[in-house]
Steps between C-alpha positions, in 0.01 A plus 500: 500500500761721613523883642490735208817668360555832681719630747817358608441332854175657557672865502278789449556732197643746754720227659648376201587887400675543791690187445617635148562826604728420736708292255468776233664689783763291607611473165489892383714546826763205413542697174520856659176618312260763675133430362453886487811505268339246286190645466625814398761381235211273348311804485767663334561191261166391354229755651192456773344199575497262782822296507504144636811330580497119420641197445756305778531808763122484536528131575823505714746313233684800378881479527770769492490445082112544487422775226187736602174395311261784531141541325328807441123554449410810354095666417569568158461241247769317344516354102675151407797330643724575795853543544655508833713856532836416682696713759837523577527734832796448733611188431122326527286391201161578510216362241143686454199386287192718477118429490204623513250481794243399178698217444493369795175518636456341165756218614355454855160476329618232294689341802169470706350323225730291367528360928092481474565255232565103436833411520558444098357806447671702745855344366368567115464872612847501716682353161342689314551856681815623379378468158265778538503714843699727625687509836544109348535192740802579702431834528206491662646278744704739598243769507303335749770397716690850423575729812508854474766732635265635773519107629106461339393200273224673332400193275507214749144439542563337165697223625226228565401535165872466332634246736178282352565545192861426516526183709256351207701612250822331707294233584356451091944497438564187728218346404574504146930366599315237685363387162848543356643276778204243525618457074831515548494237733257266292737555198790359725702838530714470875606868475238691277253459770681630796593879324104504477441319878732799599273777306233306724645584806583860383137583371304334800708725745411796271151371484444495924726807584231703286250308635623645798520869377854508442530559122792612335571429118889458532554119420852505667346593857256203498719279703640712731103692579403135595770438748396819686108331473618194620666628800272723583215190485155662499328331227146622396394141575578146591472356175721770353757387792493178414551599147824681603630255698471274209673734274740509687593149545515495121700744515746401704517126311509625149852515469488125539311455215778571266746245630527167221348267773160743516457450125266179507309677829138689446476826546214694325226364701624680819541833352157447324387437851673847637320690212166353542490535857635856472189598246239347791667691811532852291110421449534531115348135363467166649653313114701571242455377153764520220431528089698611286433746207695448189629873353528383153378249214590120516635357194623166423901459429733179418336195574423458852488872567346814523592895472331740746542837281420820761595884504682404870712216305506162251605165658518150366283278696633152438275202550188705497269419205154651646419732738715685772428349857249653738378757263160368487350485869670620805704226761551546851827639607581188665482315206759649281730216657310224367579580140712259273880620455420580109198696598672702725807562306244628225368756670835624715589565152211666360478745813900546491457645168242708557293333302245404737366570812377431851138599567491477903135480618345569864230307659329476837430147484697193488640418119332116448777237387 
């Protein structure tokens, strides 16, 4: 098994604060802005509290167009949803949300647990979050990563359990586009299955740079954070090297794939490999299993076809008369390629329209064929 999420490269809290801090400071100084200044017009703006600035400045991506994220946790308690107050001071736009410290040691609580957890359960609770807690998902993120103007990250000791639970909910995502690709694939799509071989790519990075304590919600950084990871080169473990060196090979060849004499050539078993190996070197399960849930009621249609009726979306299933594939007993992930073109193309459909689907399960032991 692999190293544990938690701190980037082995860095102490402290030494990852300092790290922050200093980019939080190279970037208030590109812009001109004195953090005594800021503290005080905050103040002024939206009232006592401690302010965390967040976002790219904390990691070091900022540009000279970045806007100023800030959130602000306050003792009193605060009722129903949040809107972010904006400010327009000297030409620089600043965004604040307020909290409560109840809420979040009622969020960190439920962090902790959810990271104590299996790995479907702890991805049921991440999904489920923004449904009913406030700071929600991304928030939090930010909270924990979030530097305060006095160059402080008061919240950081949270990180080992967020950066868990968010490189199995990235990891649960490119598991379930391997599925998509493994399908497309079978049902003889050439260019279907390389948008989701490219979510692959995307999702795995995602998956190991929180696995390595550097978690940041923003999809559009996910590329550019694992550059900086793979230059930098100190992976929590061999087998997570190797799985990095194999992503990016992939990466690198996936262009390729689109090209008209590529069509005919496999390519889901290799990014099923990547995803597999990348769930044994974060330590989260040694298998995979796929099933898929249908969302609705199966009824039959025209001759030689069904209707899958759901709340998420109808769809005409041609040349399905019974049941839906794989929604009896769970298949190895590695299997999904072995299904017949029709049975593939069945359920591609059924989980395009919402209709159905994918139940991803975790095991420590080899799946049996």
């Amino acid at each position: 098994m692999g190293a544990p999420p938690g701190f980037p490269h082995a860095l102490s809290p402290d030494d990852l604060a300092a790290r922050r801090h200093g980019h939080v400071s190279a970037f208030l100084s590109g812009r001109g802005l004195d953090p005594d200044w800021l503290s005080a017009l905050m103040r002024e703006r939206v009232g006592e509290g401690l302010l965390l600035l967040t976002s790219s400045p904390v990691h070091g991506l900022a540009n000279a167009t970045s806007d100023l994220d800030f959130i602000r946790i306050q003792r009193d308690p605060i009722e129903g949803p949040r809107i972010s107050t904006k400010i327009f001071e000297d030409g620089h736009h600043l965004e604040v949300v307020s909290f409560s410290e109840a809420e979040l040691a009622s969020n960190f609580a439920e962090l902790r647990r959810l990271a104590g957890l299996a790995p479907e359960a702890a991805v049921a609770g991440f999904r489920g979050w923004d449904k009913q807690r406030e700071p929600r998902r991304k928030q939090t993120e930010r909270i924990v990563n979030g530097i305060a103007l006095d160059g402080t990250a008061p919240f950081l000791d949270e990180l080992p359990g967020l950066a868990t639970v968010w490189s199995r909910a990235s990891l649960q995502v490119a598991l379930e586009q391997v599925a998509h690709t493994a399908l497309a694939e079978a049902a003889g799509e050439s260019r279907g299955r390389v948008g989701y071989a490219y979510n692959i790519l995307l999702h795995v990075m995602d998956a190991l740079l929180s696995h390595h304590g550097d978690v940041y919600t923003t999809r559009k950084w996910y590329a550019l954070r694992w550059s900086r990871l793979v230059a930098d080169g100190t992976w929590r473990s061999d087998r997570v090297a190797a799985v990095a060196a194999d992503l990016e090979r992939l990466r690198k060849e996936i262009a390729g794939t689109l090209a008209p004499s590529a069509a005919g050539q496999p390519l889901a078993a290799a990014y099923t490999q990547l995803a597999l190996d990348t769930v044994r070197a974060t330590g989260t399960a040694e298998a995979v299993t796929v099933r898929v849930e249908v969302t609705g009621t199966l009824r039959p249609f025209l001759p030689g076809a069904s209707l899958l009726v759901a709340p998420g979306g109808s769809v005409v299933l041609p040349g399905l008369t019974g049941d839906l594939p794989l929604t009896v007993d769970p298949v190895a992930l590695t299997d999904l390629g072995r299904l017949d073109a029709q049975d593939a193309a069945t359920l591609l459909r059924a989980l395009r329209s919402g209709a159905a689907r994918l139940d991803i399960g975790y095991r420590n032991e080899e799946v049996p064929a």
